[in-house]
Amino acid sequence: MPIVVNLDVMMAKRKISAGELAARIGITPANLSILKNNKARAVRFSTLEALCRELQCQPADLLEYLPDE
Amino acid sequence: MNWSSKNSIRLSRLCVVLFGAAALSILASAPWLVKAFVEFSRAALKNQAEALLLITLYTGGIPAVYILWQLWRLLENIQSGKVFIPRNVQLLRRISWGCAVGAVICLISGFYYLPFFVIAACAAFMALIVRVVKNVFQQALLLQEDADYTI
């Protein structure tokens, strides 16, 4: 999929673990892993909002469009 | 899952058991049943009707028992909360084909005893209904996957 989730980059920048972030935004670690590994088919605005709030960033910092070769 | 839907599944499973018991007892007592049927029937049955009826009953019994077994497994999955899974689509496909096989057996049997044509039509229609339900399950499976991967 050409949309890439750069969650791991942002998590590394903010020095936050997957378990802690999952607990803070109210999703399971398994679902956060799906998101982090680009396996998700869709992201809810509420999840994106919570991620931006906890990681203090903009949606564009988390999502990137990479056209297929 | 609420109380009534749990009981509804239990009732369905009980019905499958009852149908299974009925099917097995009919198959076990088929020679006597067929004899009694030929003796008391007012239909103009040919000489070999008894043997033919037995063949129909025994060959038709195979898909019938197979369908009931697949239904039992389907209900087992539904009861454990696994509704929209690929396995259930496969089970519904098997049930549909089982009905189709039953329809073919009855269609062939209709040539020596006309009422079998009616049963063949019913079985074919049932196969079609189950096939449509299978298609619905297949689409629901895709929706379920989308929902599972929406974070």
PDB file of C-alpha atoms in Angstrom:
ATOM      1  CA  MET A   1       0.000   0.000   0.000  1.00  0.00           C
ATOM      2  CA  PRO A   2       1.437   3.422  -0.911  1.00  0.00           C
ATOM      3  CA  ILE A   3       0.466   4.925   2.462  1.00  0.00           C
ATOM      4  CA  VAL A   4       3.201   4.258   5.005  1.00  0.00           C
ATOM      5  CA  VAL A   5       2.710   4.678   8.748  1.00  0.00           C
ATOM      6  CA  ASN A   6       5.850   6.105  10.315  1.00  0.00           C
ATOM      7  CA  LEU A   7       4.748   5.335  13.828  1.00  0.00           C
ATOM      8  CA  ASP A   8       7.957   3.578  14.836  1.00  0.00           C
ATOM      9  CA  VAL A   9      10.005   6.655  13.846  1.00  0.00           C
ATOM     10  CA  MET A  10       7.818   8.953  15.921  1.00  0.00           C
ATOM     11  CA  MET A  11       7.832   6.528  18.858  1.00  0.00           C
ATOM     12  CA  ALA A  12      11.627   6.410  18.760  1.00  0.00           C
ATOM     13  CA  LYS A  13      11.776  10.222  18.673  1.00  0.00           C
ATOM     14  CA  ARG A  14       9.469  10.498  21.691  1.00  0.00           C
ATOM     15  CA  LYS A  15      11.158   7.536  23.423  1.00  0.00           C
ATOM     16  CA  ILE A  16       7.896   5.758  24.153  1.00  0.00           C
ATOM     17  CA  SER A  17       7.340   2.005  24.158  1.00  0.00           C
ATOM     18  CA  ALA A  18       4.583   0.276  22.182  1.00  0.00           C
ATOM     19  CA  GLY A  19       2.893  -0.987  25.332  1.00  0.00           C
ATOM     20  CA  GLU A  20       2.835   2.429  26.950  1.00  0.00           C
ATOM     21  CA  LEU A  21       1.537   4.161  23.818  1.00  0.00           C
ATOM     22  CA  ALA A  22      -1.159   1.517  23.361  1.00  0.00           C
ATOM     23  CA  ALA A  23      -2.297   2.017  26.958  1.00  0.00           C
ATOM     24  CA  ARG A  24      -2.316   5.816  26.582  1.00  0.00           C
ATOM     25  CA  ILE A  25      -4.394   5.868  23.398  1.00  0.00           C
ATOM     26  CA  GLY A  26      -6.706   3.071  24.550  1.00  0.00           C
ATOM     27  CA  ILE A  27      -5.997   0.361  21.966  1.00  0.00           C
ATOM     28  CA  THR A  28      -4.525  -3.090  22.395  1.00  0.00           C
ATOM     29  CA  PRO A  29      -0.778  -3.664  21.802  1.00  0.00           C
ATOM     30  CA  ALA A  30      -1.775  -6.125  19.063  1.00  0.00           C
ATOM     31  CA  ASN A  31      -3.705  -3.405  17.202  1.00  0.00           C
ATOM     32  CA  LEU A  32      -0.850  -0.949  17.649  1.00  0.00           C
ATOM     33  CA  SER A  33       1.462  -3.565  16.176  1.00  0.00           C
ATOM     34  CA  ILE A  34      -0.849  -3.895  13.135  1.00  0.00           C
ATOM     35  CA  LEU A  35      -0.675  -0.124  12.687  1.00  0.00           C
ATOM     36  CA  LYS A  36       3.098   0.027  13.226  1.00  0.00           C
ATOM     37  CA  ASN A  37       3.766  -2.791  10.738  1.00  0.00           C
ATOM     38  CA  ASN A  38       1.644  -1.192   7.996  1.00  0.00           C
ATOM     39  CA  LYS A  39      -0.899  -4.021   8.089  1.00  0.00           C
ATOM     40  CA  ALA A  40      -3.866  -1.743   8.860  1.00  0.00           C
ATOM     41  CA  ARG A  41      -6.464  -1.177   6.149  1.00  0.00           C
ATOM     42  CA  ALA A  42      -7.899   1.988   7.730  1.00  0.00           C
ATOM     43  CA  VAL A  43      -7.226   4.332  10.638  1.00  0.00           C
ATOM     44  CA  ARG A  44     -10.031   5.935  12.637  1.00  0.00           C
ATOM     45  CA  PHE A  45      -9.836   9.704  13.136  1.00  0.00           C
ATOM     46  CA  SER A  46     -10.200   9.069  16.866  1.00  0.00           C
ATOM     47  CA  THR A  47      -7.088   6.839  16.827  1.00  0.00           C
ATOM     48  CA  LEU A  48      -5.148   9.364  14.753  1.00  0.00           C
ATOM     49  CA  GLU A  49      -6.218  12.134  17.104  1.00  0.00           C
ATOM     50  CA  ALA A  50      -5.071  10.127  20.140  1.00  0.00           C
ATOM     51  CA  LEU A  51      -1.750   9.288  18.481  1.00  0.00           C
ATOM     52  CA  CYS A  52      -1.100  12.957  17.577  1.00  0.00           C
ATOM     53  CA  ARG A  53      -2.045  14.023  21.108  1.00  0.00           C
ATOM     54  CA  GLU A  54       0.227  11.504  22.846  1.00  0.00           C
ATOM     55  CA  LEU A  55       3.144  11.838  20.425  1.00  0.00           C
ATOM     56  CA  GLN A  56       2.709  15.611  20.108  1.00  0.00           C
ATOM     57  CA  CYS A  57       2.862  15.597  16.361  1.00  0.00           C
ATOM     58  CA  GLN A  58       0.784  16.209  13.229  1.00  0.00           C
ATOM     59  CA  PRO A  59      -0.954  13.492  11.160  1.00  0.00           C
ATOM     60  CA  ALA A  60       1.554  14.184   8.382  1.00  0.00           C
ATOM     61  CA  ASP A  61       4.357  13.153  10.732  1.00  0.00           C
ATOM     62  CA  LEU A  62       2.758   9.734  11.035  1.00  0.00           C
ATOM     63  CA  LEU A  63       1.453   9.143   7.512  1.00  0.00           C
ATOM     64  CA  GLU A  64       3.407   9.337   4.304  1.00  0.00           C
ATOM     65  CA  TYR A  65       2.400   8.739   0.701  1.00  0.00           C
ATOM     66  CA  LEU A  66       4.918   6.717  -1.302  1.00  0.00           C
ATOM     67  CA  PRO A  67       3.721   6.035  -4.868  1.00  0.00           C
ATOM     68  CA  ASP A  68       4.136   2.455  -6.122  1.00  0.00           C
ATOM     69  CA  GLU A  69       7.098   1.928  -8.466  1.00  0.00           C
TER      70      GLU A  69
ATOM     71  CA  MET B   1     -24.311 -13.001  22.630  1.00  0.00           C
ATOM     72  CA  ASN B   2     -27.487 -12.759  24.674  1.00  0.00           C
ATOM     73  CA  TRP B   3     -29.450 -15.481  26.444  1.00  0.00           C
ATOM     74  CA  SER B   4     -32.056 -16.064  23.730  1.00  0.00           C
ATOM     75  CA  SER B   5     -29.566 -16.334  20.857  1.00  0.00           C
ATOM     76  CA  LYS B   6     -27.552 -18.897  22.833  1.00  0.00           C
ATOM     77  CA  ASN B   7     -30.715 -20.902  23.376  1.00  0.00           C
ATOM     78  CA  SER B   8     -31.628 -20.511  19.718  1.00  0.00           C
ATOM     79  CA  ILE B   9     -28.336 -22.141  18.713  1.00  0.00           C
ATOM     80  CA  ARG B  10     -28.905 -24.903  21.275  1.00  0.00           C
ATOM     81  CA  LEU B  11     -32.360 -25.487  19.772  1.00  0.00           C
ATOM     82  CA  SER B  12     -30.866 -25.632  16.265  1.00  0.00           C
ATOM     83  CA  ARG B  13     -28.280 -28.160  17.440  1.00  0.00           C
ATOM     84  CA  LEU B  14     -31.016 -30.219  19.094  1.00  0.00           C
ATOM     85  CA  CYS B  15     -32.948 -30.185  15.798  1.00  0.00           C
ATOM     86  CA  VAL B  16     -29.836 -31.366  13.939  1.00  0.00           C
ATOM     87  CA  VAL B  17     -29.490 -34.238  16.436  1.00  0.00           C
ATOM     88  CA  LEU B  18     -33.176 -35.147  16.032  1.00  0.00           C
ATOM     89  CA  PHE B  19     -32.924 -35.048  12.239  1.00  0.00           C
ATOM     90  CA  GLY B  20     -29.747 -37.139  12.438  1.00  0.00           C
ATOM     91  CA  ALA B  21     -31.450 -39.709  14.652  1.00  0.00           C
ATOM     92  CA  ALA B  22     -34.456 -39.776  12.305  1.00  0.00           C
ATOM     93  CA  ALA B  23     -32.218 -40.170   9.243  1.00  0.00           C
ATOM     94  CA  LEU B  24     -30.243 -43.008  10.817  1.00  0.00           C
ATOM     95  CA  SER B  25     -33.346 -44.830  12.027  1.00  0.00           C
ATOM     96  CA  ILE B  26     -34.958 -44.482   8.585  1.00  0.00           C
ATOM     97  CA  LEU B  27     -31.818 -45.878   6.966  1.00  0.00           C
ATOM     98  CA  ALA B  28     -31.672 -48.722   9.500  1.00  0.00           C
ATOM     99  CA  SER B  29     -35.316 -49.670   8.979  1.00  0.00           C
ATOM    100  CA  ALA B  30     -35.383 -48.894   5.256  1.00  0.00           C
ATOM    101  CA  PRO B  31     -36.165 -52.473   4.049  1.00  0.00           C
ATOM    102  CA  TRP B  32     -39.287 -52.685   6.263  1.00  0.00           C
ATOM    103  CA  LEU B  33     -40.338 -49.110   5.574  1.00  0.00           C
ATOM    104  CA  VAL B  34     -40.074 -49.574   1.813  1.00  0.00           C
ATOM    105  CA  LYS B  35     -41.986 -52.889   1.984  1.00  0.00           C
ATOM    106  CA  ALA B  36     -44.789 -51.252   3.972  1.00  0.00           C
ATOM    107  CA  PHE B  37     -44.813 -48.251   1.650  1.00  0.00           C
ATOM    108  CA  VAL B  38     -45.091 -50.392  -1.500  1.00  0.00           C
ATOM    109  CA  GLU B  39     -47.844 -52.518   0.078  1.00  0.00           C
ATOM    110  CA  PHE B  40     -49.985 -49.627   1.269  1.00  0.00           C
ATOM    111  CA  SER B  41     -49.216 -47.139  -1.487  1.00  0.00           C
ATOM    112  CA  ARG B  42     -51.967 -46.487  -3.979  1.00  0.00           C
ATOM    113  CA  ALA B  43     -49.401 -45.366  -6.567  1.00  0.00           C
ATOM    114  CA  ALA B  44     -48.883 -47.648  -9.524  1.00  0.00           C
ATOM    115  CA  LEU B  45     -45.376 -48.822  -8.706  1.00  0.00           C
ATOM    116  CA  LYS B  46     -43.507 -51.136 -11.046  1.00  0.00           C
ATOM    117  CA  ASN B  47     -42.194 -54.578 -10.053  1.00  0.00           C
ATOM    118  CA  GLN B  48     -38.715 -53.436  -9.142  1.00  0.00           C
ATOM    119  CA  ALA B  49     -40.009 -50.453  -7.152  1.00  0.00           C
ATOM    120  CA  GLU B  50     -38.939 -51.899  -3.816  1.00  0.00           C
ATOM    121  CA  ALA B  51     -35.307 -52.288  -4.848  1.00  0.00           C
ATOM    122  CA  LEU B  52     -35.287 -48.886  -6.546  1.00  0.00           C
ATOM    123  CA  LEU B  53     -36.788 -47.174  -3.503  1.00  0.00           C
ATOM    124  CA  LEU B  54     -34.129 -48.796  -1.347  1.00  0.00           C
ATOM    125  CA  ILE B  55     -31.381 -47.578  -3.674  1.00  0.00           C
ATOM    126  CA  THR B  56     -32.825 -44.051  -3.565  1.00  0.00           C
ATOM    127  CA  LEU B  57     -33.073 -44.120   0.233  1.00  0.00           C
ATOM    128  CA  TYR B  58     -29.547 -45.381   0.752  1.00  0.00           C
ATOM    129  CA  THR B  59     -27.882 -43.128  -1.832  1.00  0.00           C
ATOM    130  CA  GLY B  60     -29.955 -40.150  -0.650  1.00  0.00           C
ATOM    131  CA  GLY B  61     -29.056 -40.952   2.936  1.00  0.00           C
ATOM    132  CA  ILE B  62     -25.372 -40.277   2.310  1.00  0.00           C
ATOM    133  CA  PRO B  63     -25.756 -36.557   1.408  1.00  0.00           C
ATOM    134  CA  ALA B  64     -28.446 -36.194   4.086  1.00  0.00           C
ATOM    135  CA  VAL B  65     -26.164 -37.429   6.887  1.00  0.00           C
ATOM    136  CA  TYR B  66     -23.248 -35.464   5.402  1.00  0.00           C
ATOM    137  CA  ILE B  67     -25.317 -32.240   5.381  1.00  0.00           C
ATOM    138  CA  LEU B  68     -26.375 -32.798   8.997  1.00  0.00           C
ATOM    139  CA  TRP B  69     -22.751 -33.366  10.051  1.00  0.00           C
ATOM    140  CA  GLN B  70     -21.647 -30.147   8.300  1.00  0.00           C
ATOM    141  CA  LEU B  71     -24.575 -28.279   9.899  1.00  0.00           C
ATOM    142  CA  TRP B  72     -23.509 -29.569  13.322  1.00  0.00           C
ATOM    143  CA  ARG B  73     -19.965 -28.270  12.779  1.00  0.00           C
ATOM    144  CA  LEU B  74     -21.278 -24.926  11.515  1.00  0.00           C
ATOM    145  CA  LEU B  75     -23.446 -24.499  14.608  1.00  0.00           C
ATOM    146  CA  GLU B  76     -20.501 -25.499  16.789  1.00  0.00           C
ATOM    147  CA  ASN B  77     -18.433 -22.664  15.263  1.00  0.00           C
ATOM    148  CA  ILE B  78     -21.278 -20.158  15.599  1.00  0.00           C
ATOM    149  CA  GLN B  79     -21.808 -21.147  19.224  1.00  0.00           C
ATOM    150  CA  SER B  80     -18.160 -20.505  20.019  1.00  0.00           C
ATOM    151  CA  GLY B  81     -18.461 -16.992  18.540  1.00  0.00           C
ATOM    152  CA  LYS B  82     -16.634 -17.780  15.288  1.00  0.00           C
ATOM    153  CA  VAL B  83     -19.248 -16.656  12.765  1.00  0.00           C
ATOM    154  CA  PHE B  84     -17.592 -14.965   9.792  1.00  0.00           C
ATOM    155  CA  ILE B  85     -14.615 -17.280   9.284  1.00  0.00           C
ATOM    156  CA  PRO B  86     -13.421 -19.002   6.075  1.00  0.00           C
ATOM    157  CA  ARG B  87     -14.245 -22.409   7.613  1.00  0.00           C
ATOM    158  CA  ASN B  88     -17.958 -21.521   7.826  1.00  0.00           C
ATOM    159  CA  VAL B  89     -17.986 -20.439   4.177  1.00  0.00           C
ATOM    160  CA  GLN B  90     -16.466 -23.821   3.312  1.00  0.00           C
ATOM    161  CA  LEU B  91     -19.077 -25.641   5.444  1.00  0.00           C
ATOM    162  CA  LEU B  92     -21.929 -23.739   3.754  1.00  0.00           C
ATOM    163  CA  ARG B  93     -20.462 -24.578   0.340  1.00  0.00           C
ATOM    164  CA  ARG B  94     -20.403 -28.268   1.301  1.00  0.00           C
ATOM    165  CA  ILE B  95     -24.009 -28.100   2.559  1.00  0.00           C
ATOM    166  CA  SER B  96     -25.070 -26.482  -0.718  1.00  0.00           C
ATOM    167  CA  TRP B  97     -23.341 -29.186  -2.765  1.00  0.00           C
ATOM    168  CA  GLY B  98     -24.877 -31.835  -0.505  1.00  0.00           C
ATOM    169  CA  CYS B  99     -28.333 -30.467  -1.327  1.00  0.00           C
ATOM    170  CA  ALA B 100     -27.442 -30.439  -5.020  1.00  0.00           C
ATOM    171  CA  VAL B 101     -26.355 -34.102  -4.877  1.00  0.00           C
ATOM    172  CA  GLY B 102     -29.623 -34.941  -3.102  1.00  0.00           C
ATOM    173  CA  ALA B 103     -31.520 -33.095  -5.824  1.00  0.00           C
ATOM    174  CA  VAL B 104     -29.774 -35.111  -8.560  1.00  0.00           C
ATOM    175  CA  ILE B 105     -30.548 -38.410  -6.774  1.00  0.00           C
ATOM    176  CA  CYS B 106     -34.218 -37.432  -6.437  1.00  0.00           C
ATOM    177  CA  LEU B 107     -34.315 -36.229 -10.047  1.00  0.00           C
ATOM    178  CA  ILE B 108     -33.109 -39.619 -11.292  1.00  0.00           C
ATOM    179  CA  SER B 109     -35.516 -41.397  -8.902  1.00  0.00           C
ATOM    180  CA  GLY B 110     -38.363 -39.300 -10.281  1.00  0.00           C
ATOM    181  CA  PHE B 111     -38.317 -41.416 -13.442  1.00  0.00           C
ATOM    182  CA  TYR B 112     -39.719 -44.440 -11.576  1.00  0.00           C
ATOM    183  CA  TYR B 113     -41.738 -42.596  -8.913  1.00  0.00           C
ATOM    184  CA  LEU B 114     -43.014 -39.145  -9.914  1.00  0.00           C
ATOM    185  CA  PRO B 115     -43.246 -37.498  -6.428  1.00  0.00           C
ATOM    186  CA  PHE B 116     -39.436 -37.603  -6.261  1.00  0.00           C
ATOM    187  CA  PHE B 117     -39.432 -34.777  -8.835  1.00  0.00           C
ATOM    188  CA  VAL B 118     -41.062 -32.526  -6.200  1.00  0.00           C
ATOM    189  CA  ILE B 119     -38.393 -33.469  -3.631  1.00  0.00           C
ATOM    190  CA  ALA B 120     -35.699 -32.863  -6.289  1.00  0.00           C
ATOM    191  CA  ALA B 121     -37.070 -29.363  -6.923  1.00  0.00           C
ATOM    192  CA  CYS B 122     -37.164 -28.638  -3.156  1.00  0.00           C
ATOM    193  CA  ALA B 123     -33.584 -29.899  -2.675  1.00  0.00           C
ATOM    194  CA  ALA B 124     -32.342 -27.857  -5.669  1.00  0.00           C
ATOM    195  CA  PHE B 125     -34.070 -24.756  -4.291  1.00  0.00           C
ATOM    196  CA  MET B 126     -32.512 -25.423  -0.871  1.00  0.00           C
ATOM    197  CA  ALA B 127     -29.090 -25.744  -2.524  1.00  0.00           C
ATOM    198  CA  LEU B 128     -29.645 -22.350  -4.150  1.00  0.00           C
ATOM    199  CA  ILE B 129     -30.685 -20.715  -0.855  1.00  0.00           C
ATOM    200  CA  VAL B 130     -27.671 -22.129   1.007  1.00  0.00           C
ATOM    201  CA  ARG B 131     -25.424 -20.980  -1.843  1.00  0.00           C
ATOM    202  CA  VAL B 132     -26.762 -17.424  -1.530  1.00  0.00           C
ATOM    203  CA  VAL B 133     -26.197 -17.569   2.260  1.00  0.00           C
ATOM    204  CA  LYS B 134     -22.650 -18.763   1.524  1.00  0.00           C
ATOM    205  CA  ASN B 135     -22.153 -15.751  -0.791  1.00  0.00           C
ATOM    206  CA  VAL B 136     -23.397 -13.455   1.980  1.00  0.00           C
ATOM    207  CA  PHE B 137     -20.965 -15.080   4.455  1.00  0.00           C
ATOM    208  CA  GLN B 138     -18.142 -14.614   1.938  1.00  0.00           C
ATOM    209  CA  GLN B 139     -18.870 -10.888   1.644  1.00  0.00           C
ATOM    210  CA  ALA B 140     -19.309 -10.582   5.414  1.00  0.00           C
ATOM    211  CA  LEU B 141     -15.896 -12.209   5.815  1.00  0.00           C
ATOM    212  CA  LEU B 142     -14.315  -9.401   3.765  1.00  0.00           C
ATOM    213  CA  LEU B 143     -16.180  -6.775   5.814  1.00  0.00           C
ATOM    214  CA  GLN B 144     -15.071  -8.506   9.017  1.00  0.00           C
ATOM    215  CA  GLU B 145     -11.437  -8.433   7.833  1.00  0.00           C
ATOM    216  CA  ASP B 146     -11.789  -4.718   7.033  1.00  0.00           C
ATOM    217  CA  ALA B 147     -13.238  -4.091  10.489  1.00  0.00           C
ATOM    218  CA  ASP B 148     -10.481  -6.154  12.142  1.00  0.00           C
ATOM    219  CA  TYR B 149      -7.787  -4.146  10.373  1.00  0.00           C
ATOM    220  CA  THR B 150      -9.353  -0.764  11.067  1.00  0.00           C
ATOM    221  CA  ILE B 151      -7.476   0.652  14.025  1.00  0.00           C
TER     222      ILE B 151
END
